[in-house]
Tab-separated table of C-alpha atoms and ligand atoms in Angstrom:
chain	number	residue	atom	x	y	z
A	125	MET	CA	9.491	-18.259	-11.010
A	126	ASP	CA	6.117	-19.200	-9.490
A	127	TYR	CA	2.946	-18.764	-11.494
A	128	PHE	CA	-0.764	-19.114	-10.715
A	129	GLU	CA	-3.121	-21.356	-12.639
A	130	ILE	CA	-6.759	-20.313	-12.247
A	131	VAL	CA	-9.971	-21.835	-13.614
A	132	GLY	CA	-12.716	-19.222	-13.653
A	133	LYS	CA	-16.447	-18.953	-13.004
A	134	ASN	CA	-16.571	-20.279	-9.419
A	135	HIS	CA	-18.650	-18.141	-7.067
A	136	LEU	CA	-16.902	-17.106	-3.804
A	137	GLU	CA	-18.585	-18.187	-0.562
A	138	GLY	CA	-17.368	-18.043	3.033
A	139	ASN	CA	-15.309	-16.034	5.500
A	140	ILE	CA	-11.772	-14.707	5.343
A	141	VAL	CA	-9.673	-12.871	7.931
A	142	VAL	CA	-8.021	-9.786	6.436
A	143	SER	CA	-4.316	-9.415	7.284
A	144	GLY	CA	-2.526	-6.417	8.759
A	145	ALA	CA	-1.805	-3.479	6.436
A	146	LYS	CA	1.424	-3.645	4.397
A	147	ASN	CA	1.421	0.131	4.055
A	148	ALA	CA	1.200	0.558	7.829
A	149	VAL	CA	3.820	-2.014	8.825
A	150	LEU	CA	6.545	-0.569	6.566
A	151	PRO	CA	6.597	2.982	8.037
A	152	ILE	CA	6.170	1.517	11.536
A	153	MET	CA	9.203	-0.736	11.013
A	154	ALA	CA	11.116	2.371	9.889
A	155	ALA	CA	9.861	4.301	12.950
A	156	SER	CA	11.271	1.519	15.169
A	157	ILE	CA	14.654	3.164	14.471
A	158	LEU	CA	13.527	5.807	16.994
A	159	ASN	CA	13.104	3.012	19.566
A	160	ASN	CA	16.196	2.180	21.584
A	161	SER	CA	15.087	-1.250	22.702
A	162	SER	CA	12.793	-4.093	21.591
A	163	LEU	CA	9.533	-3.417	19.777
A	164	LYS	CA	6.991	-6.178	19.130
A	165	ILE	CA	4.859	-5.513	16.019
A	166	LYS	CA	1.761	-7.749	15.881
A	167	ASN	CA	-0.773	-8.544	13.132
A	168	VAL	CA	1.996	-8.293	10.526
A	169	PRO	CA	1.218	-9.841	7.106
A	170	THR	CA	3.692	-12.407	5.752
A	171	LEU	CA	4.962	-10.410	2.787
A	172	SER	CA	8.282	-10.109	1.017
A	173	ASP	CA	8.173	-6.328	1.587
A	174	SER	CA	8.267	-6.780	5.390
A	175	LYS	CA	11.275	-9.088	4.930
A	176	THR	CA	12.995	-6.453	2.760
A	177	MET	CA	12.508	-3.788	5.435
A	178	ALA	CA	13.825	-6.252	8.032
A	179	ALA	CA	16.960	-6.796	5.918
A	180	ILE	CA	17.497	-3.028	5.685
A	181	LEU	CA	17.244	-2.677	9.482
A	182	GLU	CA	19.572	-5.644	10.044
A	183	GLY	CA	22.108	-3.997	7.722
A	184	MET	CA	22.125	-1.069	10.176
A	185	GLY	CA	22.835	-3.315	13.166
A	186	SER	CA	19.268	-4.076	14.200
A	187	LYS	CA	18.172	-7.520	15.423
A	188	VAL	CA	14.927	-8.643	13.713
A	189	SER	CA	13.027	-11.909	14.186
A	190	PHE	CA	9.651	-13.194	13.004
A	191	SER	CA	7.406	-15.277	15.268
A	192	ASN	CA	3.856	-16.673	15.595
A	193	ASN	CA	3.298	-16.227	11.875
A	194	ASP	CA	2.256	-12.587	12.353
A	195	THR	CA	4.738	-10.931	14.710
A	196	ILE	CA	7.999	-9.071	14.124
A	197	ASN	CA	10.411	-8.445	17.004
A	198	ILE	CA	12.835	-5.584	16.366
A	199	ASP	CA	15.653	-4.737	18.779
A	200	ASN	CA	17.333	-1.494	17.719
A	201	SER	CA	19.487	-1.045	20.824
A	202	GLY	CA	22.520	-2.056	18.753
A	203	LEU	CA	21.559	-0.089	15.657
A	204	ASN	CA	24.595	2.033	14.762
A	205	ILE	CA	25.022	2.249	10.983
A	206	PRO	CA	22.803	4.968	9.447
A	207	PHE	CA	23.136	3.488	5.942
A	208	ALA	CA	20.696	1.827	3.493
A	209	SER	CA	22.224	0.286	0.381
A	210	TYR	CA	21.059	0.525	-3.228
A	211	ASP	CA	20.753	-3.249	-3.654
A	212	LEU	CA	17.992	-3.304	-1.015
A	213	VAL	CA	16.377	0.125	-1.458
A	214	ARG	CA	15.961	-0.408	-5.223
A	215	THR	CA	13.718	-3.434	-4.579
A	216	MET	CA	11.238	-1.497	-2.464
A	217	ARG	CA	10.551	2.235	-2.642
A	218	ALA	CA	9.247	2.341	0.947
A	219	SER	CA	12.829	1.662	2.128
A	220	PHE	CA	13.325	5.408	1.705
A	221	TYR	CA	11.179	5.886	4.821
A	222	VAL	CA	14.267	5.107	6.938
A	223	LEU	CA	15.856	8.484	6.108
A	224	GLY	CA	13.731	10.560	8.501
A	225	PRO	CA	14.162	8.367	11.603
A	226	LEU	CA	17.893	7.834	10.902
A	227	LEU	CA	18.396	11.622	10.791
A	228	ALA	CA	16.354	12.017	13.987
A	229	ARG	CA	18.440	9.426	15.821
A	230	PHE	CA	21.952	9.890	14.359
A	231	LYS	CA	21.772	13.420	12.881
A	232	GLN	CA	23.289	11.941	9.692
A	233	ALA	CA	22.452	9.239	7.165
A	234	LYS	CA	23.367	7.836	3.774
A	235	VAL	CA	20.386	6.273	1.996
A	236	SER	CA	20.154	5.146	-1.617
A	237	LEU	CA	17.630	6.871	-3.824
A	238	PRO	CA	14.845	4.387	-4.662
A	239	GLY	CA	14.645	2.950	-8.157
A	240	GLY	CA	11.598	3.475	-10.355
A	241	CYS	CA	8.854	0.893	-10.428
A	242	ALA	CA	6.708	-0.823	-13.021
A	243	TRP	CA	4.757	2.293	-13.733
A	244	GLY	CA	7.113	5.161	-14.479
A	245	PRO	CA	9.448	7.131	-12.218
A	246	ARG	CA	8.334	7.731	-8.649
A	247	PRO	CA	10.317	10.742	-7.438
A	248	VAL	CA	11.254	11.634	-3.865
A	249	ASP	CA	11.661	15.382	-4.422
A	250	PHE	CA	8.924	16.164	-1.870
A	251	HIS	CA	10.882	14.232	0.778
A	252	ILE	CA	14.182	15.995	-0.044
A	253	ASN	CA	12.691	19.503	-0.222
A	254	ALA	CA	10.849	19.053	3.076
A	255	PHE	CA	13.972	17.819	4.882
A	256	GLU	CA	15.892	20.831	3.531
A	257	GLN	CA	13.146	23.131	4.808
A	258	LEU	CA	13.844	21.727	8.298
A	259	GLY	CA	17.549	22.599	7.893
A	260	VAL	CA	18.889	19.229	6.738
A	261	LYS	CA	21.954	19.539	4.503
A	262	ILE	CA	21.514	17.145	1.594
A	263	ASP	CA	23.994	16.080	-1.073
A	264	LEU	CA	23.319	13.541	-3.810
A	265	GLU	CA	26.379	11.347	-4.351
A	266	ASN	CA	26.452	8.390	-6.775
A	267	GLY	CA	22.736	7.686	-6.387
A	268	TYR	CA	22.773	8.153	-2.617
A	269	VAL	CA	21.259	10.852	-0.417
A	270	VAL	CA	23.994	11.960	2.005
A	271	ALA	CA	22.290	14.010	4.718
A	272	ASP	CA	23.375	16.020	7.775
A	273	ALA	CA	20.722	16.990	10.327
A	274	SER	CA	22.975	18.448	13.005
A	275	ASN	CA	21.287	21.818	12.792
A	276	ILE	CA	17.557	21.342	12.231
A	277	LYS	CA	14.545	23.204	13.538
A	278	GLY	CA	10.817	23.065	13.039
A	279	GLY	CA	9.278	24.934	10.131
A	280	LYS	CA	6.365	25.211	7.720
A	281	ILE	CA	6.135	22.499	5.068
A	282	HIS	CA	3.590	22.486	2.260
A	283	PHE	CA	3.479	19.484	-0.082
A	284	PRO	CA	2.534	20.473	-3.671
A	285	LYS	CA	0.680	17.142	-3.930
A	286	ILE	CA	-0.417	14.944	-1.007
A	287	SER	CA	2.267	12.292	-0.469
A	288	VAL	CA	1.925	9.356	1.951
A	289	GLY	CA	5.638	8.561	1.971
A	290	ALA	CA	6.884	12.129	2.240
A	291	THR	CA	4.421	12.886	5.067
A	292	GLY	CA	5.574	9.825	7.018
A	293	ASN	CA	9.277	10.407	6.362
A	294	VAL	CA	9.243	14.041	7.459
A	295	LEU	CA	7.050	13.297	10.497
A	296	MET	CA	9.685	10.910	11.830
A	297	LEU	CA	12.264	13.695	11.823
A	298	ALA	CA	10.044	16.606	12.871
A	299	VAL	CA	9.028	14.896	16.143
A	300	LEU	CA	12.592	15.496	17.451
A	301	ALA	CA	13.272	18.859	15.762
A	302	ASP	CA	13.435	21.982	17.949
A	303	GLY	CA	10.266	24.048	17.652
A	304	VAL	CA	7.010	23.513	15.815
A	305	THR	CA	6.577	22.006	12.359
A	306	VAL	CA	3.314	22.503	10.475
A	307	ILE	CA	2.733	20.253	7.465
A	308	THR	CA	-0.045	21.373	5.116
A	309	ASN	CA	-1.404	19.167	2.324
A	310	ALA	CA	-0.293	16.254	4.517
A	311	ALA	CA	-1.523	12.715	3.887
A	312	ALA	CA	-4.463	11.583	6.058
A	313	GLU	CA	-4.374	7.885	5.082
A	314	PRO	CA	-5.164	5.451	7.954
A	315	GLU	CA	-1.596	4.132	7.712
A	316	ILE	CA	-0.239	7.636	8.410
A	317	GLN	CA	-2.773	8.044	11.215
A	318	GLN	CA	-1.445	4.879	12.865
A	319	LEU	CA	2.156	6.132	12.456
A	320	CYS	CA	1.178	9.426	14.166
A	321	GLN	CA	-0.538	7.515	17.008
A	322	MET	CA	2.556	5.327	17.443
A	323	LEU	CA	4.847	8.372	17.636
A	324	ASN	CA	2.514	10.078	20.132
A	325	ASN	CA	2.521	6.882	22.239
A	326	MET	CA	6.320	7.297	22.285
A	327	GLY	CA	5.966	10.836	23.653
A	328	ALA	CA	5.766	12.871	20.446
A	329	ASP	CA	3.301	15.757	20.207
A	330	ILE	CA	1.428	15.517	16.902
A	331	SER	CA	-2.009	17.087	16.445
A	332	GLY	CA	-4.398	17.182	13.461
A	333	ILE	CA	-4.152	13.402	12.987
A	334	GLY	CA	-6.500	12.299	10.196
A	335	THR	CA	-6.601	15.767	8.642
A	336	ASN	CA	-4.446	17.311	5.902
A	337	THR	CA	-2.725	19.666	8.370
A	338	LEU	CA	-0.394	18.143	10.938
A	339	THR	CA	1.201	20.206	13.714
A	340	ILE	CA	4.238	18.641	15.358
A	341	LYS	CA	5.692	20.206	18.502
A	342	GLY	CA	9.279	18.891	18.688
A	343	VAL	CA	10.293	17.077	21.889
A	344	SER	CA	13.799	16.474	23.222
A	345	SER	CA	13.491	12.692	23.346
A	346	LEU	CA	11.052	9.825	22.857
A	347	LYS	CA	10.323	6.951	25.212
A	348	ASN	CA	10.498	3.351	24.055
A	349	LEU	CA	7.371	1.566	22.849
A	350	GLU	CA	7.062	-2.144	23.631
A	351	GLU	CA	4.275	-3.309	21.383
A	352	ILE	CA	1.976	-2.218	18.556
A	353	SER	CA	-0.654	-4.077	16.501
A	354	ILE	CA	-1.012	-3.197	12.809
A	355	ILE	CA	-4.361	-1.914	11.493
A	356	PRO	CA	-6.250	-4.102	8.993
A	357	ASP	CA	-5.239	-3.861	5.339
A	358	ARG	CA	-7.981	-1.811	3.655
A	359	ILE	CA	-6.522	-2.523	0.206
A	360	GLU	CA	-6.540	-6.298	0.696
A	361	ALA	CA	-10.106	-5.988	2.023
A	362	GLY	CA	-11.134	-3.822	-0.939
A	363	THR	CA	-9.560	-6.304	-3.329
A	364	PHE	CA	-11.667	-9.158	-1.921
A	365	MET	CA	-14.799	-6.969	-1.920
A	366	ILE	CA	-14.333	-6.180	-5.614
A	367	ALA	CA	-13.454	-9.799	-6.437
A	368	THR	CA	-16.704	-10.982	-4.826
A	369	ALA	CA	-18.668	-8.279	-6.647
A	370	ALA	CA	-17.150	-9.321	-9.979
A	371	VAL	CA	-17.342	-13.127	-9.846
A	372	GLY	CA	-20.431	-13.324	-7.608
A	373	GLY	CA	-21.028	-14.910	-4.235
A	374	LYS	CA	-21.306	-14.065	-0.559
A	375	VAL	CA	-18.123	-13.297	1.367
A	376	VAL	CA	-17.684	-12.174	4.973
A	377	LEU	CA	-14.495	-10.194	5.614
A	378	GLU	CA	-13.313	-10.315	9.236
A	379	ASN	CA	-10.783	-7.994	10.936
A	380	VAL	CA	-11.587	-4.966	8.805
A	381	ASN	CA	-12.307	-1.333	9.704
A	382	PRO	CA	-15.388	-0.300	7.636
A	383	LEU	CA	-14.522	3.358	8.290
A	384	HIS	CA	-11.371	2.919	6.137
A	385	LEU	CA	-13.454	1.573	3.234
A	386	LYS	CA	-16.337	4.067	3.124
A	387	GLU	CA	-15.698	5.217	-0.461
A	388	VAL	CA	-15.178	1.668	-1.749
A	389	THR	CA	-18.417	0.531	-0.082
A	390	LYS	CA	-20.250	3.547	-1.495
A	391	GLN	CA	-19.061	2.893	-5.067
A	392	LEU	CA	-19.860	-0.837	-4.857
A	393	MET	CA	-23.384	-0.072	-3.655
A	394	ASN	CA	-23.733	2.511	-6.432
A	395	VAL	CA	-23.146	-0.240	-9.010
A	396	GLY	CA	-25.702	-2.552	-7.394
A	397	ILE	CA	-23.617	-4.663	-5.005
A	398	THR	CA	-24.937	-5.417	-1.486
A	399	VAL	CA	-22.432	-4.410	1.208
A	400	ILE	CA	-23.279	-4.843	4.899
A	401	GLU	CA	-21.032	-3.236	7.587
A	402	LYS	CA	-20.930	-4.631	11.151
A	403	ASN	CA	-18.251	-3.467	13.653
A	404	ASN	CA	-15.078	-5.111	12.270
A	405	ILE	CA	-16.875	-7.135	9.602
A	406	ILE	CA	-17.958	-6.358	6.042
A	407	GLU	CA	-20.271	-8.699	4.086
A	408	VAL	CA	-20.446	-8.543	0.304
A	409	HIS	CA	-23.255	-10.223	-1.685
A	410	SER	CA	-23.294	-10.289	-5.484
A	411	GLU	CA	-24.950	-12.279	-8.275
A	412	GLY	CA	-21.955	-11.455	-10.449
A	413	ASP	CA	-24.289	-9.939	-13.051
A	414	ASN	CA	-26.439	-6.801	-13.308
A	415	ILE	CA	-23.425	-4.693	-12.344
A	416	LYS	CA	-24.096	-1.061	-13.213
A	417	PHE	CA	-21.471	0.989	-15.049
A	418	SER	CA	-19.758	3.940	-13.299
A	419	ASN	CA	-17.623	7.017	-13.857
A	420	ILE	CA	-15.285	7.358	-10.888
A	421	GLU	CA	-11.830	8.720	-10.141
A	422	THR	CA	-9.061	7.901	-7.693
A	423	ASN	CA	-8.156	10.393	-4.999
A	424	GLU	CA	-6.179	10.617	-1.810
A	425	TYR	CA	-7.890	9.290	1.351
A	426	PRO	CA	-10.793	9.330	2.035
A	427	GLY	CA	-11.325	9.208	-1.759
A	428	PHE	CA	-11.287	6.044	-3.858
A	429	PRO	CA	-7.780	4.545	-3.443
A	430	THR	CA	-5.411	4.351	-6.397
A	431	ASP	CA	-4.374	0.920	-5.059
A	432	LEU	CA	-7.832	-0.382	-6.036
A	433	GLN	CA	-7.924	1.259	-9.469
A	434	ALA	CA	-6.824	-1.815	-11.420
A	435	GLN	CA	-9.250	-4.038	-9.511
A	436	TRP	CA	-12.172	-1.655	-10.151
A	437	MET	CA	-11.292	-1.594	-13.834
A	438	ILE	CA	-11.920	-5.312	-14.217
A	439	LEU	CA	-15.252	-5.030	-12.385
A	440	MET	CA	-16.336	-2.373	-14.868
A	441	CYS	CA	-15.477	-4.654	-17.817
A	442	LEU	CA	-18.386	-6.803	-16.598
A	443	ALA	CA	-20.800	-3.898	-16.090
A	444	ASN	CA	-23.980	-3.468	-18.175
A	445	GLY	CA	-22.607	-0.401	-19.921
A	446	ASP	CA	-19.429	1.566	-20.653
A	447	SER	CA	-17.503	3.247	-17.821
A	448	THR	CA	-14.652	5.678	-17.236
A	449	LEU	CA	-12.002	5.646	-14.527
A	450	LYS	CA	-9.772	8.700	-13.951
A	451	GLU	CA	-6.431	8.104	-12.187
A	452	ASN	CA	-5.443	11.243	-10.273
A	453	ILE	CA	-2.537	9.965	-8.154
A	454	TYR	CA	-0.200	8.366	-10.743
A	455	PHE	CA	-0.728	9.598	-14.286
A	456	ASP	CA	0.659	6.382	-15.775
A	457	ARG	CA	-0.475	3.573	-13.464
A	458	PHE	CA	-1.925	1.528	-16.325
A	459	THR	CA	0.491	-1.318	-17.090
A	460	HIS	CA	-2.339	-3.755	-16.301
A	461	ILE	CA	-4.495	-2.619	-19.259
A	462	LEU	CA	-2.548	-4.515	-21.913
A	463	GLU	CA	-2.744	-7.744	-19.894
A	464	LEU	CA	-6.434	-7.290	-19.073
A	465	ASN	CA	-7.176	-6.732	-22.773
A	466	ARG	CA	-5.523	-10.093	-23.489
A	467	LEU	CA	-8.277	-11.667	-21.365
A	468	GLY	CA	-11.016	-9.995	-23.415
A	469	CYS	CA	-11.361	-6.592	-21.797
A	470	LYS	CA	-11.617	-3.560	-24.070
A	471	ILE	CA	-9.972	-0.687	-22.259
A	472	SER	CA	-8.464	2.386	-23.877
A	473	LEU	CA	-6.678	5.429	-22.487
A	474	GLU	CA	-6.981	9.140	-23.037
A	475	GLY	CA	-4.204	10.619	-20.885
A	476	SER	CA	-4.999	9.303	-17.401
A	477	LEU	CA	-8.660	8.646	-18.215
A	478	ALA	CA	-9.412	4.979	-18.854
A	479	LYS	CA	-12.417	4.201	-21.069
A	480	ILE	CA	-13.807	0.758	-20.237
A	481	LYS	CA	-16.196	-1.191	-22.457
A	482	GLY	CA	-18.774	-3.139	-20.450
A	483	ASN	CA	-20.534	-6.476	-21.113
A	484	ARG	CA	-17.262	-8.239	-21.856
A	485	ASN	CA	-16.954	-12.036	-21.929
A	486	LEU	CA	-13.542	-12.876	-20.550
A	487	ILE	CA	-11.641	-15.879	-21.884
A	488	GLY	CA	-8.694	-17.404	-20.001
A	489	ALA	CA	-5.172	-16.793	-21.379
A	490	ASN	CA	-1.523	-16.587	-20.340
A	491	VAL	CA	-0.830	-13.186	-18.758
A	492	MET	CA	1.979	-11.536	-16.804
A	493	SER	CA	1.940	-9.565	-13.537
A	494	THR	CA	3.606	-6.157	-13.660
A	495	ASP	CA	3.061	-4.798	-10.126
A	496	ILE	CA	1.294	-5.676	-6.874
A	497	ARG	CA	-2.151	-4.292	-7.679
A	498	ALA	CA	-2.071	-5.140	-11.384
A	499	SER	CA	-1.536	-8.762	-10.295
A	500	ALA	CA	-4.630	-8.559	-8.101
A	501	ALA	CA	-6.665	-7.289	-11.054
A	502	LEU	CA	-5.420	-10.166	-13.219
A	503	ILE	CA	-6.445	-12.663	-10.535
A	504	ILE	CA	-9.948	-11.152	-10.388
A	505	ALA	CA	-10.164	-11.246	-14.180
A	506	ALA	CA	-9.057	-14.907	-14.197
A	507	LEU	CA	-11.713	-15.764	-11.587
A	508	CYS	CA	-14.315	-14.283	-13.952
A	509	ALA	CA	-12.925	-15.744	-17.199
A	510	GLU	CA	-14.128	-18.819	-19.103
A	511	GLY	CA	-11.521	-21.580	-18.840
A	512	LYS	CA	-7.956	-21.521	-17.552
A	513	THR	CA	-5.648	-18.539	-16.986
A	514	SER	CA	-1.951	-18.677	-16.154
A	515	ILE	CA	-0.480	-15.614	-14.374
A	516	SER	CA	3.320	-15.377	-14.329
A	517	ARG	CA	5.661	-13.330	-12.108
A	518	VAL	CA	3.515	-13.781	-8.985
A	519	TYR	CA	6.423	-12.481	-6.916
A	520	HIS	CA	4.685	-9.126	-7.458
A	521	ILE	CA	1.583	-10.340	-5.647
A	522	ASP	CA	3.655	-11.864	-2.846
A	523	ARG	CA	4.902	-8.356	-2.065
A	524	GLY	CA	1.430	-7.137	-1.136
A	525	TYR	CA	-0.928	-10.034	-0.392
A	526	ASP	CA	-0.550	-12.582	2.417
A	527	LYS	CA	-1.415	-16.141	1.246
A	528	ILE	CA	-3.903	-14.892	-1.365
A	529	GLU	CA	-4.272	-18.288	-3.063
A	530	GLU	CA	-5.060	-19.972	0.292
A	531	LYS	CA	-7.710	-17.352	1.086
A	532	LEU	CA	-9.276	-17.624	-2.375
A	533	THR	CA	-9.233	-21.446	-2.316
A	534	LYS	CA	-11.025	-21.340	1.051
A	535	LEU	CA	-13.734	-19.261	-0.658
A	536	GLY	CA	-14.170	-21.845	-3.442
A	537	ALA	CA	-11.889	-20.441	-6.153
A	538	GLN	CA	-9.869	-22.835	-8.324
A	539	ILE	CA	-6.358	-21.376	-7.989
A	540	ILE	CA	-3.061	-23.203	-7.601
A	541	ARG	CA	0.521	-21.917	-7.363
A	542	LYS	CA	2.938	-23.765	-9.644
A	543	LYS	CA	6.710	-23.653	-9.880
B	678	EPZ	C1	2.176	5.016	-0.899
B	678	EPZ	O1	3.223	5.165	-1.847
B	678	EPZ	C2	1.788	3.544	-0.976
B	678	EPZ	N1	2.930	2.703	-0.622
B	678	EPZ	C3	1.313	3.204	-2.385
B	678	EPZ	O2	0.869	1.844	-2.363
B	678	EPZ	C4	0.134	4.102	-2.725
B	678	EPZ	O3	-0.255	3.846	-4.070
B	678	EPZ	C5	0.531	5.579	-2.578
B	678	EPZ	O4	1.044	5.819	-1.251
B	678	EPZ	C6	-0.647	6.513	-2.813
B	678	EPZ	O5	-1.658	6.222	-1.905
B	678	EPZ	C7	3.235	2.549	0.683
B	678	EPZ	O6	2.580	3.082	1.557
B	678	EPZ	C8	4.394	1.653	0.981
B	678	EPZ	P1	2.915	9.035	-2.599
B	678	EPZ	P2	4.086	6.545	-1.890
B	678	EPZ	O7	4.169	9.655	-2.135
B	678	EPZ	O8	4.204	7.086	-0.538
B	678	EPZ	C9	4.045	11.926	-6.216
B	678	EPZ	C10	0.806	-0.401	-3.050
B	678	EPZ	O9	0.383	-0.942	-4.077
B	678	EPZ	N2	5.278	12.211	-5.473
B	678	EPZ	O10	1.666	9.250	-1.802
B	678	EPZ	O11	5.307	6.262	-2.658
B	678	EPZ	C11	3.950	10.493	-6.701
B	678	EPZ	O12	4.647	10.345	-7.928
B	678	EPZ	C12	1.600	0.880	-3.154
B	678	EPZ	O13	0.607	-0.834	-1.880
B	678	EPZ	C13	6.184	13.126	-6.000
B	678	EPZ	O14	5.974	13.696	-7.072
B	678	EPZ	O15	3.122	7.471	-2.772
B	678	EPZ	C14	2.465	10.306	-6.836
B	678	EPZ	O16	2.035	10.891	-8.053
B	678	EPZ	C15	1.793	1.328	-4.588
B	678	EPZ	N3	7.319	13.396	-5.303
B	678	EPZ	C16	1.903	11.115	-5.678
B	678	EPZ	O17	2.941	12.058	-5.329
B	678	EPZ	C17	7.580	12.794	-4.085
B	678	EPZ	O18	8.624	13.091	-3.472
B	678	EPZ	C18	1.543	10.299	-4.449
B	678	EPZ	O19	2.661	9.487	-4.121
B	678	EPZ	C19	6.650	11.846	-3.575
B	678	EPZ	C20	5.492	11.584	-4.285
């Protein structure tokens, strides 16, 4: 298994181009099931998760090819097996997104329940309950959802907690359900907004995009879409912004949408970091010291993203005082704390409130990745640590970051991937 070897204390200087958003490309690949011909998806990051979704589609009879380093071509004209197996779904929770479009296209589907992940169980009860509210008959058989959507109609759906995946999954069925569906407490994340825009470009009738109430007027059929370009990855961008803030330097991020990073920019400026927004560019300047402490919490968009919680935590270990960080999306998304403490952080937990000691001197050590964003936090910590750090299980980072070691090396970091 690959591991990273990093020598810390190098400032980051230069420009990087941010890749397309992982969390936009996965639902859009699932939505391609509603397309009866070829769809070209551009600005796709090279990630193992996109390859996993491609394998799931190919298992259904789809033809998928990758080209030009950032393009996926998906031909679903021959797609005829509404089935997604456990051995693939268990490796990536987002595979469950195929249920909605399969039901919309075939009126039936058999999809494995997703496995858990590094941080606790991640249920899909919101997805199941919402489908049932639209009239889908659902049985759970040997770890699979066996669903029949031959008699569905629009209805009112209220999610008890905002859910990106459940919003996207149900949207992809509701667009072809008779009547009107109103989803309240819907997700407004940019990735969901792009999914809504894609479906509307195919002839769907979704209004309220970008708000927490989506109204979907069902249509009898959708027209094929030929091409779509994925929005920039706000979490990759935020990761590089926080890395620059922590280790110091001057980094220009290209191909970003500053609107998607308003809260991250605000919090970085609140702790003394210079952030300059220009069209599709964000510049971050930091001395890597004089970082103020903070007391923030994660929230659904447009709040501070949970996918940057681990990265923010390491920044606060370097702040000139003690901080707190409340995690409101996943009560137990803290597997990174033990590994960060091995590097010299001093972080403790009270429920889902992290208490972070500032003014820490980090010393390189051997640490282990536990999930995509925890790996990113460990990389940032290693960039700030004295001496050498070895980070194992980097397959986690390869799921969510496109060529991260190349981008960091270009900025002056000392990071190499070893076998
Ligand atoms: C998406 O996951 C993202 N993944 C996650 O990013 C992100 O952390 C999360 O949204 C929150 O923003 C993709 O887009 C592929 P949720 P998702 O449904 O859809 C609870 C990354 O690192 N819930 O919005 O699975 C759930 O437990 C990944 O890129 C239920 O209880 O998240 C959580 O507490 C990690 N029942 C909350 O809702 C359900 O049926 C939000 O989860 C569904 C969710």
